[in-house]
């Protein structure tokens, strides 16, 4: 056996049904045959995290009427899988009881939130953690029942984070020590640790989450600290594709992608990989592969250090297209801005004070306006904060106004080969123009592997489809 340690992460759909769990179990069995040590990281069953968070939000508004329905949905979902896939009666009943206990915690928490009338980020993280705490027990029991020695482990015991609830940052040093101490003895005994993605805990033991979709990141953290040789992300599509196949059905799999390309894609909205996943595997020099639970013989996508030759796929420099929806463009404008020092620095400091990160910035050379994108839901508070920060400039008419657009989307084309190619931006513009998509703003990524265009929300799908034709099809 030449291969040593493999970390495999299963996403929500990959553990979301009886069929998916069957396939995941077979994948784990095969991996255990080929690899000396295997760690499995699992998401909550699909839909569960949303259901949990929705229940908590409603509870905080005093609405607990739908709680009994939520309770039975969660039971049905997990119990149906337990009944179909755990033959050992004792193990099955024990697993169901553990899941019931977790659902009971949800009910308790929601009732408490309804009394308090508030949903603090800290309480929301405890609620959100329940999905993975249920799925991990279910999957471990199913795998163990299928004859592959497995043990459920909750990552709050070894992923140590700060207390930035809902977007916690791991302490890699503390996490490394705890992860090795907990997982290595299990693996020495030939047991597959099956652990929760998405969640961690502060040094004091309070539950945190790594942000929505954060199970990918969990797999990368665990892979980096063990360290593992390879991290495989099992999802519901054949790897990283030229665009979201839900928007463009003829999207094709990219067999290879480099670090900067995947980083841009993930950052600009491709849900297939959480953007924070890349850094730990890159730093630790670990392999990363994205593959399909429902088509396991497909090789999927491999992350590679550098693109070969000029990075072109079939002679095309644009490799993939992606979109982030529900953004607004905020503009600060006024002719008097020309002489005012540090406007941009002050503007972004003010935005940062609201806890908002800005995915895209453009500034006209005339210095008469600064324009940037923020998520729609925070646009009003960002505008209010800016108006306050520039109150005296507004009073002096140096700044005319600060305003936000209606909803827009950021559509991004990605490809490392664009760095050396001439005329890509022109082709991108004319492709959009020919398809009736108006471009509101443009920005080029500093790494020059991406160009982002802001379009009206209504133009998102057409924009993505049109640009995808530059890769596959007519363009
Ligand atoms: P998981 O639950 O396995 O983490 P996600 O739903 O988070 O899965 O991510 C997988 C989904 O990402 C796919 O079903 C697909 O619709 C979407 N997606 C968006 N952009 C891309 C892309 N470029 N390549 C592949 N999938 C993409
Ligand atoms: N269950 C979590 C979420 O839905 C984490 C994940 O699936 O990656 O956000
Ligand atoms: Mg995901």
GROMACS .gro file of C-alpha atoms and ligand atoms in nm:
model
  512
    1UNK     CA    1   0.000   0.000   0.000
    2UNK     CA    2   0.176   0.313  -0.116
    3UNK     CA    3  -0.092   0.566  -0.030
    4UNK     CA    4  -0.107   0.682   0.326
    5UNK     CA    5  -0.361   0.930   0.457
    6UNK     CA    6  -0.674   1.044   0.277
    7UNK     CA    7  -0.934   1.294   0.398
    8UNK     CA    8  -1.272   1.268   0.224
    9UNK     CA    9  -1.553   1.519   0.268
   10UNK     CA   10  -1.914   1.441   0.177
   11UNK     CA   11  -2.146   1.734   0.106
   12UNK     CA   12  -2.512   1.766   0.201
   13UNK     CA   13  -2.656   1.592  -0.105
   14UNK     CA   14  -2.389   1.320  -0.077
   15UNK     CA   15  -2.540   1.218   0.258
   16UNK     CA   16  -2.890   1.351   0.187
   17UNK     CA   17  -3.078   1.033   0.095
   18UNK     CA   18  -3.068   0.656   0.130
   19UNK     CA   19  -2.914   0.619  -0.216
   20UNK     CA   20  -2.654   0.885  -0.150
   21UNK     CA   21  -2.556   0.728   0.181
   22UNK     CA   22  -2.524   0.388   0.012
   23UNK     CA   23  -2.292   0.536  -0.245
   24UNK     CA   24  -2.091   0.724   0.020
   25UNK     CA   25  -2.051   0.403   0.220
   26UNK     CA   26  -1.920   0.219  -0.086
   27UNK     CA   27  -1.678   0.504  -0.157
   28UNK     CA   28  -1.548   0.486   0.202
   29UNK     CA   29  -1.509   0.109   0.177
   30UNK     CA   30  -1.310   0.139  -0.147
   31UNK     CA   31  -1.092   0.415  -0.003
   32UNK     CA   32  -1.013   0.207   0.305
   33UNK     CA   33  -0.890  -0.065   0.074
   34UNK     CA   34  -0.656   0.167  -0.115
   35UNK     CA   35  -0.538   0.395   0.167
   36UNK     CA   36  -0.373   0.313   0.496
   37UNK     CA   37  -0.563   0.586   0.684
   38UNK     CA   38  -0.893   0.747   0.598
   39UNK     CA   39  -1.071   1.035   0.771
   40UNK     CA   40  -1.425   1.122   0.667
   41UNK     CA   41  -1.575   1.470   0.712
   42UNK     CA   42  -1.947   1.507   0.664
   43UNK     CA   43  -2.194   1.791   0.611
   44UNK     CA   44  -2.545   1.789   0.749
   45UNK     CA   45  -2.802   1.607   0.531
   46UNK     CA   46  -2.911   1.845   0.252
   47UNK     CA   47  -3.165   2.105   0.361
   48UNK     CA   48  -3.106   2.045   0.732
   49UNK     CA   49  -2.887   2.347   0.812
   50UNK     CA   50  -3.134   2.583   0.641
   51UNK     CA   51  -3.422   2.423   0.829
   52UNK     CA   52  -3.243   2.461   1.162
   53UNK     CA   53  -3.150   2.824   1.103
   54UNK     CA   54  -3.499   2.912   0.977
   55UNK     CA   55  -3.657   2.757   1.288
   56UNK     CA   56  -3.426   2.959   1.511
   57UNK     CA   57  -3.495   3.287   1.325
   58UNK     CA   58  -3.870   3.228   1.356
   59UNK     CA   59  -3.837   3.133   1.722
   60UNK     CA   60  -3.653   3.457   1.794
   61UNK     CA   61  -3.960   3.638   1.655
   62UNK     CA   62  -4.177   3.442   1.894
   63UNK     CA   63  -4.299   3.203   1.623
   64UNK     CA   64  -4.270   2.844   1.742
   65UNK     CA   65  -4.584   2.702   1.578
   66UNK     CA   66  -4.392   2.520   1.307
   67UNK     CA   67  -4.149   2.363   1.553
   68UNK     CA   68  -4.337   2.030   1.580
   69UNK     CA   69  -4.337   2.002   1.199
   70UNK     CA   70  -3.963   2.072   1.189
   71UNK     CA   71  -3.909   1.812   1.455
   72UNK     CA   72  -4.088   1.545   1.254
   73UNK     CA   73  -3.918   1.643   0.927
   74UNK     CA   74  -3.579   1.600   1.092
   75UNK     CA   75  -3.677   1.268   1.245
   76UNK     CA   76  -3.821   1.132   0.922
   77UNK     CA   77  -3.516   1.230   0.720
   78UNK     CA   78  -3.262   1.073   0.953
   79UNK     CA   79  -3.469   0.777   1.067
   80UNK     CA   80  -3.560   0.669   0.713
   81UNK     CA   81  -3.189   0.635   0.638
   82UNK     CA   82  -3.118   0.461   0.969
   83UNK     CA   83  -3.395   0.209   0.906
   84UNK     CA   84  -3.290   0.137   0.550
   85UNK     CA   85  -2.917   0.114   0.612
   86UNK     CA   86  -2.844  -0.001   0.968
   87UNK     CA   87  -2.920  -0.373   1.005
   88UNK     CA   88  -2.793  -0.413   1.361
   89UNK     CA   89  -3.101  -0.338   1.571
   90UNK     CA   90  -2.916  -0.219   1.878
   91UNK     CA   91  -2.692   0.014   1.679
   92UNK     CA   92  -2.991   0.144   1.484
   93UNK     CA   93  -3.196   0.220   1.795
   94UNK     CA   94  -2.900   0.380   1.972
   95UNK     CA   95  -2.833   0.600   1.668
   96UNK     CA   96  -3.198   0.704   1.645
   97UNK     CA   97  -3.197   0.789   2.015
   98UNK     CA   98  -2.886   1.005   1.977
   99UNK     CA   99  -3.049   1.189   1.689
  100UNK     CA  100  -3.371   1.236   1.889
  101UNK     CA  101  -3.167   1.383   2.174
  102UNK     CA  102  -3.013   1.638   1.936
  103UNK     CA  103  -3.357   1.729   1.799
  104UNK     CA  104  -3.467   1.779   2.157
  105UNK     CA  105  -3.181   2.028   2.203
  106UNK     CA  106  -3.312   2.219   1.901
  107UNK     CA  107  -3.660   2.240   2.052
  108UNK     CA  108  -3.515   2.359   2.382
  109UNK     CA  109  -3.297   2.621   2.216
  110UNK     CA  110  -3.583   2.751   2.000
  111UNK     CA  111  -3.812   2.780   2.299
  112UNK     CA  112  -3.544   2.971   2.487
  113UNK     CA  113  -3.490   3.200   2.188
  114UNK     CA  114  -3.860   3.270   2.164
  115UNK     CA  115  -3.870   3.371   2.531
  116UNK     CA  116  -3.565   3.592   2.494
  117UNK     CA  117  -3.681   3.728   2.161
  118UNK     CA  118  -3.330   3.719   2.021
  119UNK     CA  119  -3.104   3.504   1.805
  120UNK     CA  120  -2.744   3.588   1.891
  121UNK     CA  121  -2.474   3.469   1.650
  122UNK     CA  122  -2.349   3.248   1.930
  123UNK     CA  123  -2.687   3.080   1.978
  124UNK     CA  124  -2.729   3.047   1.601
  125UNK     CA  125  -2.401   2.856   1.582
  126UNK     CA  126  -2.515   2.609   1.845
  127UNK     CA  127  -2.838   2.557   1.650
  128UNK     CA  128  -2.653   2.523   1.317
  129UNK     CA  129  -2.414   2.266   1.466
  130UNK     CA  130  -2.697   2.018   1.521
  131UNK     CA  131  -2.720   1.918   1.153
  132UNK     CA  132  -2.364   1.786   1.138
  133UNK     CA  133  -2.393   1.638   1.487
  134UNK     CA  134  -2.687   1.432   1.361
  135UNK     CA  135  -2.544   1.332   1.023
  136UNK     CA  136  -2.210   1.224   1.168
  137UNK     CA  137  -2.376   0.973   1.399
  138UNK     CA  138  -2.593   0.843   1.118
  139UNK     CA  139  -2.308   0.803   0.869
  140UNK     CA  140  -2.071   0.644   1.122
  141UNK     CA  141  -2.336   0.389   1.222
  142UNK     CA  142  -2.414   0.308   0.857
  143UNK     CA  143  -2.049   0.264   0.765
  144UNK     CA  144  -1.977   0.057   1.075
  145UNK     CA  145  -2.282  -0.158   1.010
  146UNK     CA  146  -2.153  -0.218   0.657
  147UNK     CA  147  -1.841  -0.377   0.807
  148UNK     CA  148  -1.593  -0.088   0.788
  149UNK     CA  149  -1.481   0.002   1.141
  150UNK     CA  150  -1.591   0.363   1.196
  151UNK     CA  151  -1.639   0.604   1.484
  152UNK     CA  152  -1.836   0.931   1.500
  153UNK     CA  153  -1.623   1.220   1.628
  154UNK     CA  154  -1.751   1.574   1.685
  155UNK     CA  155  -1.503   1.831   1.557
  156UNK     CA  156  -1.576   2.069   1.846
  157UNK     CA  157  -1.334   1.840   2.028
  158UNK     CA  158  -1.040   1.924   1.805
  159UNK     CA  159  -1.106   2.219   1.572
  160UNK     CA  160  -1.015   2.517   1.790
  161UNK     CA  161  -1.134   2.857   1.667
  162UNK     CA  162  -1.167   3.218   1.778
  163UNK     CA  163  -1.508   3.345   1.883
  164UNK     CA  164  -1.614   3.506   1.554
  165UNK     CA  165  -1.942   3.321   1.560
  166UNK     CA  166  -2.083   3.225   1.218
  167UNK     CA  167  -1.745   3.285   1.054
  168UNK     CA  168  -1.490   3.154   1.299
  169UNK     CA  169  -1.120   3.136   1.224
  170UNK     CA  170  -0.923   2.827   1.325
  171UNK     CA  171  -0.617   2.830   1.546
  172UNK     CA  172  -0.407   2.593   1.337
  173UNK     CA  173  -0.150   2.518   1.606
  174UNK     CA  174  -0.400   2.420   1.874
  175UNK     CA  175  -0.610   2.237   1.615
  176UNK     CA  176  -0.309   2.038   1.492
  177UNK     CA  177  -0.226   1.911   1.840
  178UNK     CA  178  -0.581   1.815   1.925
  179UNK     CA  179  -0.659   1.662   1.586
  180UNK     CA  180  -0.356   1.437   1.592
  181UNK     CA  181  -0.414   1.338   1.955
  182UNK     CA  182  -0.773   1.241   1.884
  183UNK     CA  183  -0.769   1.096   1.533
  184UNK     CA  184  -0.432   0.919   1.514
  185UNK     CA  185  -0.505   0.659   1.786
  186UNK     CA  186  -0.832   0.570   1.612
  187UNK     CA  187  -0.658   0.533   1.277
  188UNK     CA  188  -0.381   0.326   1.440
  189UNK     CA  189  -0.655   0.079   1.527
  190UNK     CA  190  -0.781   0.076   1.168
  191UNK     CA  191  -1.090   0.278   1.256
  192UNK     CA  192  -1.221   0.541   1.014
  193UNK     CA  193  -1.297   0.858   1.213
  194UNK     CA  194  -1.614   1.012   1.075
  195UNK     CA  195  -1.623   1.373   1.181
  196UNK     CA  196  -1.845   1.677   1.157
  197UNK     CA  197  -1.761   1.944   0.901
  198UNK     CA  198  -1.852   2.308   0.950
  199UNK     CA  199  -1.815   2.328   1.328
  200UNK     CA  200  -1.546   2.393   1.586
  201UNK     CA  201  -1.525   2.537   1.936
  202UNK     CA  202  -1.348   2.820   2.115
  203UNK     CA  203  -1.074   2.728   2.364
  204UNK     CA  204  -1.347   2.755   2.632
  205UNK     CA  205  -1.556   2.499   2.445
  206UNK     CA  206  -1.831   2.720   2.299
  207UNK     CA  207  -1.952   2.589   1.963
  208UNK     CA  208  -1.864   2.795   1.653
  209UNK     CA  209  -1.916   2.751   1.280
  210UNK     CA  210  -1.676   2.826   0.996
  211UNK     CA  211  -1.936   2.997   0.774
  212UNK     CA  212  -2.201   2.856   0.541
  213UNK     CA  213  -2.067   2.583   0.316
  214UNK     CA  214  -1.772   2.553   0.556
  215UNK     CA  215  -1.742   2.174   0.559
  216UNK     CA  216  -1.504   2.195   0.262
  217UNK     CA  217  -1.285   2.419   0.476
  218UNK     CA  218  -1.305   2.169   0.765
  219UNK     CA  219  -1.169   1.897   0.536
  220UNK     CA  220  -0.883   2.123   0.429
  221UNK     CA  221  -0.801   2.214   0.791
  222UNK     CA  222  -0.796   1.851   0.899
  223UNK     CA  223  -0.595   1.752   0.591
  224UNK     CA  224  -0.341   2.025   0.659
  225UNK     CA  225  -0.288   1.956   1.028
  226UNK     CA  226  -0.268   1.573   1.023
  227UNK     CA  227  -0.113   1.610   0.762
  228UNK     CA  228  -0.286   1.404   0.493
  229UNK     CA  229  -0.157   1.326   0.146
  230UNK     CA  230  -0.479   1.405  -0.032
  231UNK     CA  231  -0.817   1.570   0.031
  232UNK     CA  232  -1.115   1.460  -0.179
  233UNK     CA  233  -1.434   1.668  -0.182
  234UNK     CA  234  -1.730   1.449  -0.276
  235UNK     CA  235  -2.022   1.651  -0.413
  236UNK     CA  236  -2.315   1.617  -0.654
  237UNK     CA  237  -2.146   1.716  -0.982
  238UNK     CA  238  -1.847   1.579  -1.177
  239UNK     CA  239  -1.596   1.823  -1.025
  240UNK     CA  240  -1.535   2.189  -1.102
  241UNK     CA  241  -1.709   2.272  -1.425
  242UNK     CA  242  -1.689   2.548  -1.683
  243UNK     CA  243  -1.990   2.703  -1.509
  244UNK     CA  244  -2.273   2.608  -1.276
  245UNK     CA  245  -2.450   2.322  -1.459
  246UNK     CA  246  -2.777   2.441  -1.305
  247UNK     CA  247  -2.752   2.753  -1.520
  248UNK     CA  248  -2.591   2.601  -1.827
  249UNK     CA  249  -2.663   2.229  -1.870
  250UNK     CA  250  -2.384   2.179  -2.127
  251UNK     CA  251  -2.114   2.291  -1.882
  252UNK     CA  252  -1.821   2.050  -1.883
  253UNK     CA  253  -1.580   1.930  -1.617
  254UNK     CA  254  -1.237   2.089  -1.594
  255UNK     CA  255  -0.999   1.795  -1.542
  256UNK     CA  256  -0.738   2.030  -1.393
  257UNK     CA  257  -0.747   2.373  -1.242
  258UNK     CA  258  -0.474   2.572  -1.073
  259UNK     CA  259  -0.480   2.737  -0.735
  260UNK     CA  260  -0.537   3.091  -0.850
  261UNK     CA  261  -0.814   2.989  -1.089
  262UNK     CA  262  -1.006   2.791  -0.829
  263UNK     CA  263  -0.952   3.070  -0.576
  264UNK     CA  264  -1.109   3.325  -0.810
  265UNK     CA  265  -1.394   3.091  -0.903
  266UNK     CA  266  -1.475   3.009  -0.542
  267UNK     CA  267  -1.447   3.371  -0.433
  268UNK     CA  268  -1.673   3.490  -0.714
  269UNK     CA  269  -1.955   3.253  -0.638
  270UNK     CA  270  -1.889   2.896  -0.761
  271UNK     CA  271  -2.050   2.712  -0.473
  272UNK     CA  272  -1.875   2.387  -0.555
  273UNK     CA  273  -1.582   2.474  -0.325
  274UNK     CA  274  -1.574   2.704  -0.022
  275UNK     CA  275  -1.317   2.978  -0.094
  276UNK     CA  276  -1.128   2.919   0.231
  277UNK     CA  277  -1.053   2.556   0.137
  278UNK     CA  278  -0.765   2.641  -0.091
  279UNK     CA  279  -0.519   2.812   0.140
  280UNK     CA  280  -0.459   2.530   0.393
  281UNK     CA  281  -0.405   2.266   0.124
  282UNK     CA  282  -0.182   2.500  -0.073
  283UNK     CA  283   0.028   2.589   0.233
  284UNK     CA  284   0.060   2.225   0.338
  285UNK     CA  285   0.132   2.108  -0.019
  286UNK     CA  286  -0.155   1.861  -0.014
  287UNK     CA  287  -0.347   1.736  -0.315
  288UNK     CA  288  -0.711   1.832  -0.368
  289UNK     CA  289  -0.965   1.657  -0.584
  290UNK     CA  290  -1.334   1.734  -0.636
  291UNK     CA  291  -1.548   1.439  -0.736
  292UNK     CA  292  -1.904   1.314  -0.770
  293UNK     CA  293  -2.064   1.081  -0.512
  294UNK     CA  294  -2.323   0.988  -0.775
  295UNK     CA  295  -2.063   0.910  -1.041
  296UNK     CA  296  -1.763   0.785  -0.842
  297UNK     CA  297  -1.570   0.641  -1.136
  298UNK     CA  298  -1.543   0.988  -1.294
  299UNK     CA  299  -1.200   1.137  -1.215
  300UNK     CA  300  -1.347   1.480  -1.137
  301UNK     CA  301  -1.116   1.781  -1.103
  302UNK     CA  302  -0.760   1.787  -0.974
  303UNK     CA  303  -0.606   2.098  -0.830
  304UNK     CA  304  -0.260   2.153  -0.973
  305UNK     CA  305   0.021   2.388  -0.873
  306UNK     CA  306   0.060   2.557  -1.210
  307UNK     CA  307  -0.111   2.538  -1.544
  308UNK     CA  308   0.074   2.367  -1.821
  309UNK     CA  309   0.186   2.571  -2.122
  310UNK     CA  310  -0.028   2.882  -2.138
  311UNK     CA  311  -0.320   2.736  -1.951
  312UNK     CA  312  -0.546   2.720  -2.251
  313UNK     CA  313  -0.811   2.453  -2.272
  314UNK     CA  314  -0.872   2.364  -2.636
  315UNK     CA  315  -0.710   2.691  -2.729
  316UNK     CA  316  -0.954   2.896  -2.522
  317UNK     CA  317  -0.819   3.126  -2.255
  318UNK     CA  318  -1.145   3.167  -2.065
  319UNK     CA  319  -1.183   2.850  -1.860
  320UNK     CA  320  -1.488   2.910  -1.645
  321UNK     CA  321  -1.767   3.158  -1.572
  322UNK     CA  322  -1.929   3.223  -1.239
  323UNK     CA  323  -2.172   3.467  -1.078
  324UNK     CA  324  -2.250   3.618  -0.738
  325UNK     CA  325  -2.607   3.736  -0.704
  326UNK     CA  326  -2.780   3.976  -0.467
  327UNK     CA  327  -2.522   4.253  -0.466
  328UNK     CA  328  -2.564   4.629  -0.487
  329UNK     CA  329  -2.322   4.884  -0.624
  330UNK     CA  330  -2.257   5.166  -0.382
  331UNK     CA  331  -2.128   5.491  -0.535
  332UNK     CA  332  -1.975   5.790  -0.363
  333UNK     CA  333  -1.972   6.079  -0.605
  334UNK     CA  334  -1.899   6.448  -0.623
  335UNK     CA  335  -1.672   6.677  -0.819
  336UNK     CA  336  -1.520   6.814  -0.499
  337UNK     CA  337  -1.374   6.471  -0.422
  338UNK     CA  338  -1.088   6.547  -0.658
  339UNK     CA  339  -0.885   6.730  -0.397
  340UNK     CA  340  -1.002   6.556  -0.081
  341UNK     CA  341  -0.720   6.339   0.050
  342UNK     CA  342  -0.774   5.983   0.155
  343UNK     CA  343  -1.133   5.953   0.038
  344UNK     CA  344  -1.093   5.591  -0.066
  345UNK     CA  345  -0.914   5.494   0.255
  346UNK     CA  346  -1.178   5.660   0.468
  347UNK     CA  347  -1.459   5.511   0.264
  348UNK     CA  348  -1.329   5.155   0.297
  349UNK     CA  349  -1.250   5.199   0.664
  350UNK     CA  350  -1.611   5.306   0.715
  351UNK     CA  351  -1.738   5.006   0.518
  352UNK     CA  352  -1.510   4.772   0.711
  353UNK     CA  353  -1.650   4.909   1.037
  354UNK     CA  354  -1.986   4.758   0.938
  355UNK     CA  355  -1.823   4.414   0.909
  356UNK     CA  356  -1.881   4.405   0.533
  357UNK     CA  357  -1.627   4.269   0.288
  358UNK     CA  358  -1.619   4.421  -0.057
  359UNK     CA  359  -1.590   4.179  -0.350
  360UNK     CA  360  -1.532   4.439  -0.622
  361UNK     CA  361  -1.407   4.799  -0.649
  362UNK     CA  362  -1.384   5.036  -0.943
  363UNK     CA  363  -1.271   5.394  -0.949
  364UNK     CA  364  -1.302   5.623  -1.245
  365UNK     CA  365  -0.973   5.794  -1.330
  366UNK     CA  366  -1.133   6.133  -1.291
  367UNK     CA  367  -1.152   6.061  -0.917
  368UNK     CA  368  -1.506   6.191  -0.922
  369UNK     CA  369  -1.656   5.872  -0.796
  370UNK     CA  370  -1.575   5.555  -0.611
  371UNK     CA  371  -1.792   5.257  -0.677
  372UNK     CA  372  -1.794   4.915  -0.513
  373UNK     CA  373  -2.017   4.614  -0.459
  374UNK     CA  374  -2.159   4.496  -0.128
  375UNK     CA  375  -2.414   4.225  -0.048
  376UNK     CA  376  -2.766   4.364  -0.099
  377UNK     CA  377  -2.878   4.303   0.256
  378UNK     CA  378  -2.614   4.536   0.401
  379UNK     CA  379  -2.630   4.810   0.133
  380UNK     CA  380  -2.859   5.041   0.331
  381UNK     CA  381  -2.646   5.029   0.642
  382UNK     CA  382  -2.328   5.078   0.436
  383UNK     CA  383  -2.476   5.389   0.271
  384UNK     CA  384  -2.587   5.527   0.610
  385UNK     CA  385  -2.241   5.466   0.757
  386UNK     CA  386  -2.073   5.641   0.464
  387UNK     CA  387  -2.308   5.939   0.489
  388UNK     CA  388  -2.209   5.974   0.850
  389UNK     CA  389  -1.837   5.934   0.779
  390UNK     CA  390  -1.847   6.203   0.508
  391UNK     CA  391  -2.104   6.430   0.674
  392UNK     CA  392  -1.882   6.737   0.656
  393UNK     CA  393  -1.782   6.679   0.290
  394UNK     CA  394  -2.150   6.634   0.205
  395UNK     CA  395  -2.238   6.955   0.391
  396UNK     CA  396  -1.960   7.137   0.196
  397UNK     CA  397  -2.085   6.992  -0.135
  398UNK     CA  398  -1.751   6.820  -0.199
  399UNK     CA  399  -1.944   6.497  -0.207
  400UNK     CA  400  -2.280   6.518  -0.382
  401UNK     CA  401  -2.427   6.190  -0.279
  402UNK     CA  402  -2.377   5.835  -0.165
  403UNK     CA  403  -2.620   5.589  -0.317
  404UNK     CA  404  -2.684   5.223  -0.395
  405UNK     CA  405  -2.824   5.061  -0.710
  406UNK     CA  406  -3.098   4.799  -0.729
  407UNK     CA  407  -2.982   4.437  -0.712
  408UNK     CA  408  -2.698   4.348  -0.946
  409UNK     CA  409  -2.483   4.042  -1.006
  410UNK     CA  410  -2.109   4.008  -1.047
  411UNK     CA  411  -2.031   3.780  -1.339
  412UNK     CA  412  -1.669   3.667  -1.353
  413UNK     CA  413  -1.466   3.493  -1.623
  414UNK     CA  414  -1.164   3.299  -1.502
  415UNK     CA  415  -0.858   3.154  -1.676
  416UNK     CA  416  -0.487   3.167  -1.599
  417UNK     CA  417  -0.416   3.196  -1.972
  418UNK     CA  418  -0.585   3.537  -1.980
  419UNK     CA  419  -0.271   3.689  -1.831
  420UNK     CA  420  -0.085   3.642  -2.158
  421UNK     CA  421  -0.373   3.688  -2.398
  422UNK     CA  422  -0.458   4.006  -2.577
  423UNK     CA  423  -0.811   4.120  -2.635
  424UNK     CA  424  -0.992   3.899  -2.386
  425UNK     CA  425  -1.174   4.191  -2.226
  426UNK     CA  426  -1.283   4.306  -2.572
  427UNK     CA  427  -1.419   3.963  -2.658
  428UNK     CA  428  -1.598   3.944  -2.325
  429UNK     CA  429  -1.759   4.284  -2.381
  430UNK     CA  430  -1.870   4.215  -2.734
  431UNK     CA  431  -2.009   3.877  -2.638
  432UNK     CA  432  -2.221   4.044  -2.371
  433UNK     CA  433  -2.318   4.331  -2.599
  434UNK     CA  434  -2.421   4.095  -2.877
  435UNK     CA  435  -2.647   3.919  -2.631
  436UNK     CA  436  -2.809   4.237  -2.505
  437UNK     CA  437  -2.640   4.238  -2.165
  438UNK     CA  438  -2.547   4.582  -2.040
  439UNK     CA  439  -2.227   4.609  -1.831
  440UNK     CA  440  -2.256   4.847  -1.536
  441UNK     CA  441  -1.900   4.818  -1.407
  442UNK     CA  442  -1.587   4.614  -1.465
  443UNK     CA  443  -1.287   4.509  -1.259
  444UNK     CA  444  -0.990   4.291  -1.329
  445UNK     CA  445  -0.856   4.066  -1.055
  446UNK     CA  446  -0.509   4.170  -0.941
  447UNK     CA  447  -0.378   3.826  -1.027
  448UNK     CA  448  -0.503   3.884  -1.384
  449UNK     CA  449  -0.669   3.545  -1.394
  450UNK     CA  450  -1.017   3.693  -1.376
  451UNK     CA  451  -1.231   3.972  -1.515
  452UNK     CA  452  -1.547   4.065  -1.326
  453UNK     CA  453  -1.843   4.244  -1.477
  454UNK     CA  454  -2.137   4.390  -1.294
  455UNK     CA  455  -2.472   4.336  -1.465
  456UNK     CA  456  -2.837   4.391  -1.372
  457UNK     CA  457  -2.982   4.107  -1.165
  458UNK     CA  458  -3.222   4.027  -1.451
  459UNK     CA  459  -2.927   3.976  -1.690
  460UNK     CA  460  -2.740   3.723  -1.474
  461UNK     CA  461  -2.839   3.403  -1.650
  462UNK     CA  462  -2.806   3.552  -1.998
  463UNK     CA  463  -2.468   3.696  -1.911
  464UNK     CA  464  -2.338   3.365  -1.780
  465UNK     CA  465  -2.478   3.176  -2.079
  466UNK     CA  466  -2.332   3.421  -2.328
  467UNK     CA  467  -1.987   3.414  -2.171
  468UNK     CA  468  -1.996   3.037  -2.140
  469UNK     CA  469  -2.023   3.026  -2.518
  470UNK     CA  470  -1.668   3.160  -2.526
  471UNK     CA  471  -1.566   2.826  -2.371
  472UNK     CA  472  -1.814   2.572  -2.500
  473UNK     CA  473  -2.011   2.625  -2.816
  474UNK     CA  474  -2.058   2.907  -3.058
  475UNK     CA  475  -1.844   3.186  -2.905
  476LIG     P1  476  -2.208   2.015  -0.136
  476LIG     O1  477  -2.338   2.004  -0.063
  476LIG     O2  478  -2.157   1.885  -0.187
  476LIG     O3  479  -2.106   2.095  -0.063
  476LIG     P2  480  -2.275   2.247  -0.296
  476LIG     O4  481  -2.419   2.261  -0.327
  476LIG     O5  482  -2.218   2.331  -0.187
  476LIG     O6  483  -2.244   2.093  -0.269
  476LIG     O7  484  -2.188   2.271  -0.428
  476LIG     C1  485  -2.214   2.194  -0.544
  476LIG     C2  486  -2.297   2.276  -0.641
  476LIG     O8  487  -2.219   2.387  -0.684
  476LIG     C3  488  -2.332   2.206  -0.769
  476LIG     O9  489  -2.449   2.128  -0.754
  476LIG     C4  490  -2.349   2.320  -0.867
  476LIG    O10  491  -2.485   2.353  -0.887
  476LIG     C5  492  -2.281   2.438  -0.799
  476LIG     N1  493  -2.179   2.502  -0.885
  476LIG     C6  494  -2.166   2.634  -0.905
  476LIG     N2  495  -2.067   2.662  -0.988
  476LIG     C7  496  -2.010   2.544  -1.022
  476LIG     C8  497  -1.899   2.506  -1.105
  476LIG     N3  498  -1.824   2.596  -1.170
  476LIG     N4  499  -1.870   2.375  -1.117
  476LIG     C9  500  -1.944   2.283  -1.051
  476LIG     N5  501  -2.048   2.312  -0.972
  476LIG    C10  502  -2.082   2.440  -0.957
  477LIG     N1  503  -2.410   2.225   0.659
  477LIG     C1  504  -2.337   2.349   0.643
  477LIG     C2  505  -2.413   2.444   0.550
  477LIG     O1  506  -2.518   2.406   0.497
  477LIG     C3  507  -2.196   2.329   0.598
  477LIG     C4  508  -2.177   2.260   0.464
  477LIG     O2  509  -2.266   2.195   0.412
  477LIG     O3  510  -2.066   2.272   0.411
  477LIG     O4  511  -2.373   2.555   0.534
  478LIG    MG1  512  -2.082   2.303  -0.028
   0.00000   0.00000   0.00000
